[in-house]
Structures are given as structure tokens and as C-alpha cells.
GROMACS .gro file of C-alpha atoms in nm:
model
  113
    1MET     CA    1   0.165  -1.113   0.836
    2GLY     CA    2   0.378  -1.052   0.559
    3VAL     CA    3   0.678  -1.259   0.442
    4ASN     CA    4   1.030  -1.160   0.336
    5MET     CA    5   1.182  -1.275   0.022
    6ASP     CA    6   1.349  -1.570   0.179
    7ASN     CA    7   1.021  -1.765   0.203
    8LEU     CA    8   0.833  -1.617  -0.106
    9PHE     CA    9   0.763  -1.928  -0.292
   10SER     CA   10   0.574  -2.105   0.032
   11LYS     CA   11   0.351  -1.822   0.079
   12PHE     CA   12   0.262  -1.738  -0.304
   13HIS     CA   13   0.185  -1.962  -0.579
   14GLY     CA   14  -0.042  -2.002  -0.886
   15ALA     CA   15  -0.269  -1.673  -0.905
   16ASP     CA   16  -0.118  -1.512  -0.601
   17LEU     CA   17   0.231  -1.554  -0.751
   18GLU     CA   18   0.077  -1.363  -1.084
   19ARG     CA   19  -0.075  -1.091  -0.845
   20LEU     CA   20   0.246  -1.043  -0.657
   21ALA     CA   21   0.450  -0.986  -1.002
   22ASP     CA   22   0.187  -0.732  -1.109
   23CYS     CA   23   0.253  -0.562  -0.780
   24ILE     CA   24   0.621  -0.544  -0.832
   25THR     CA   25   0.569  -0.424  -1.193
   26ALA     CA   26   0.372  -0.124  -1.057
   27ILE     CA   27   0.645  -0.068  -0.788
   28ARG     CA   28   0.896  -0.041  -1.085
   29LYS     CA   29   0.671   0.204  -1.268
   30ALA     CA   30   0.645   0.406  -0.973
   31GLY     CA   31   1.020   0.433  -0.956
   32LEU     CA   32   1.060   0.301  -0.604
   33SER     CA   33   1.257  -0.011  -0.527
   34THR     CA   34   1.263  -0.302  -0.297
   35ASP     CA   35   1.519  -0.434  -0.049
   36ARG     CA   36   1.566  -0.711   0.203
   37HIS     CA   37   1.319  -0.537   0.441
   38THR     CA   38   1.015  -0.542   0.191
   39MET     CA   39   0.742  -0.728   0.293
   40ALA     CA   40   0.465  -0.905   0.090
   41GLY     CA   41   0.144  -1.074   0.216
   42LEU     CA   42  -0.162  -1.199   0.109
   43ASN     CA   43  -0.482  -1.031   0.279
   44ASP     CA   44  -0.694  -1.367   0.397
   45SER     CA   45  -1.045  -1.198   0.411
   46SER     CA   46  -0.968  -0.993   0.069
   47GLY     CA   47  -0.762  -1.226  -0.108
   48ASN     CA   48  -0.556  -0.919  -0.226
   49VAL     CA   49  -0.189  -0.948  -0.265
   50TRP     CA   50   0.042  -0.661  -0.099
   51VAL     CA   51   0.380  -0.537  -0.078
   52TRP     CA   52   0.489  -0.287   0.147
   53SER     CA   53   0.808  -0.095   0.260
   54GLU     CA   54   0.887   0.132   0.518
   55ASP     CA   55   1.050   0.365   0.251
   56TRP     CA   56   0.725   0.405   0.068
   57ALA     CA   57   0.404   0.642   0.167
   58GLY     CA   58   0.193   0.353   0.132
   59CYS     CA   59   0.170  -0.037   0.005
   60VAL     CA   60   0.048  -0.174  -0.341
   61ALA     CA   61  -0.198  -0.427  -0.380
   62CYS     CA   62  -0.344  -0.657  -0.622
   63SER     CA   63  -0.669  -0.766  -0.610
   64ILE     CA   64  -0.822  -1.114  -0.731
   65GLY     CA   65  -0.945  -0.955  -1.025
   66PHE     CA   66  -0.603  -0.856  -1.125
   67ASP     CA   67  -0.653  -0.472  -1.061
   68VAL     CA   68  -0.315  -0.303  -0.925
   69PHE     CA   69  -0.383  -0.018  -0.668
   70TRP     CA   70  -0.194   0.178  -0.399
   71VAL     CA   71  -0.312   0.212  -0.052
   72TYR     CA   72  -0.238   0.479   0.225
   73SER     CA   73  -0.330   0.380   0.557
   74CYS     CA   74  -0.354   0.686   0.778
   75PRO     CA   75  -0.145   0.667   1.097
   76GLU     CA   76  -0.389   0.872   1.306
   77CYS     CA   77  -0.710   0.679   1.229
   78GLY     CA   78  -0.624   0.366   1.055
   79GLU     CA   79  -0.853   0.463   0.744
   80GLU     CA   80  -0.742   0.331   0.406
   81HIS     CA   81  -0.751   0.528   0.123
   82GLU     CA   82  -0.680   0.358  -0.249
   83PHE     CA   83  -0.524   0.541  -0.529
   84LYS     CA   84  -0.455   0.420  -0.912
   85THR     CA   85  -0.099   0.564  -0.911
   86TYR     CA   86   0.162   0.612  -0.637
   87SER     CA   87   0.222   0.959  -0.756
   88GLU     CA   88  -0.150   0.998  -0.664
   89LEU     CA   89  -0.104   0.864  -0.309
   90GLU     CA   90   0.205   1.102  -0.288
   91GLU     CA   91   0.012   1.410  -0.360
   92TYR     CA   92  -0.277   1.311  -0.116
   93VAL     CA   93  -0.035   1.235   0.169
   94SER     CA   94   0.129   1.574   0.114
   95GLN     CA   95  -0.179   1.764   0.107
   96TYR     CA   96  -0.313   1.630   0.472
   97ASP     CA   97   0.029   1.624   0.630
   98SER     CA   98   0.048   1.263   0.672
   99GLN     CA   99  -0.310   1.213   0.800
  100CYS     CA  100  -0.608   1.176   0.590
  101ASP     CA  101  -0.918   1.388   0.465
  102SER     CA  102  -1.140   1.248   0.757
  103CYS     CA  103  -0.890   1.321   1.047
  104ALA     CA  104  -0.808   1.687   0.884
  105GLU     CA  105  -1.183   1.780   0.895
  106VAL     CA  106  -1.194   1.673   1.269
  107ILE     CA  107  -0.900   1.883   1.335
  108TYR     CA  108  -1.045   2.177   1.140
  109SER     CA  109  -1.398   2.139   1.303
  110LYS     CA  110  -1.247   2.144   1.642
  111VAL     CA  111  -1.031   2.465   1.575
  112ALA     CA  112  -1.369   2.605   1.442
  113VAL     CA  113  -1.564   2.542   1.758
   0.00000   0.00000   0.00000
């Protein structure tokens, strides 16, 4: 579960806070903005720090190795796709009409049958 900015420092400290700062830098580079509804969290299994807004096509994450990337989660199947930039993510989303390549293959194969 994510945290809002009110309890930010109770959730993030040390390297996690540095990775959060890297996510915020990527958000600014992408020309996106944050607001009071923007969420941030720490993935307990991977250690990735992530930031998400309902106004964006995906979320930004920073790995324990400090690699920043953008993630699109398909609303149809839940598959996650990673991109180096937000513009690559947006292009992918528009190409598959807010689905993913896996869902599009299933739809097209059903039509062809």
C-alpha cells in the first residue's frame, strides 16, 4: 500500500529516500506533476520504490540498484511492462489502445479463428 506525502518520512529513509528522490526527478523530466493524491510506496518483495498518480499512464520505479524505469500495468491481464522513459510508455499504451501486446494477440487470434 502506498503512502501520501503526509507520512512520507515514516515510510522512506536512507537509500529508500534516495530512490524516491530519483523517482521524483524522473517525474519532473517527463513533464509530469504530482499532487496531494500522488502515491508512493516500497515493494516489499523487490525493494523497488515506486510513485504513481491516476493522471499518468503508468508509474515510475527505482530499483535497489538505483535504476529508474517506468511501468505500465495492463488493465486487462495485469501484465507489467517496463520502459526507460515515460514517452516510450505512452507510445506503447497508445499503440495497444490501453491494453498490452499480449492482450492484443489474444484478441486478434480470436478474430482470426
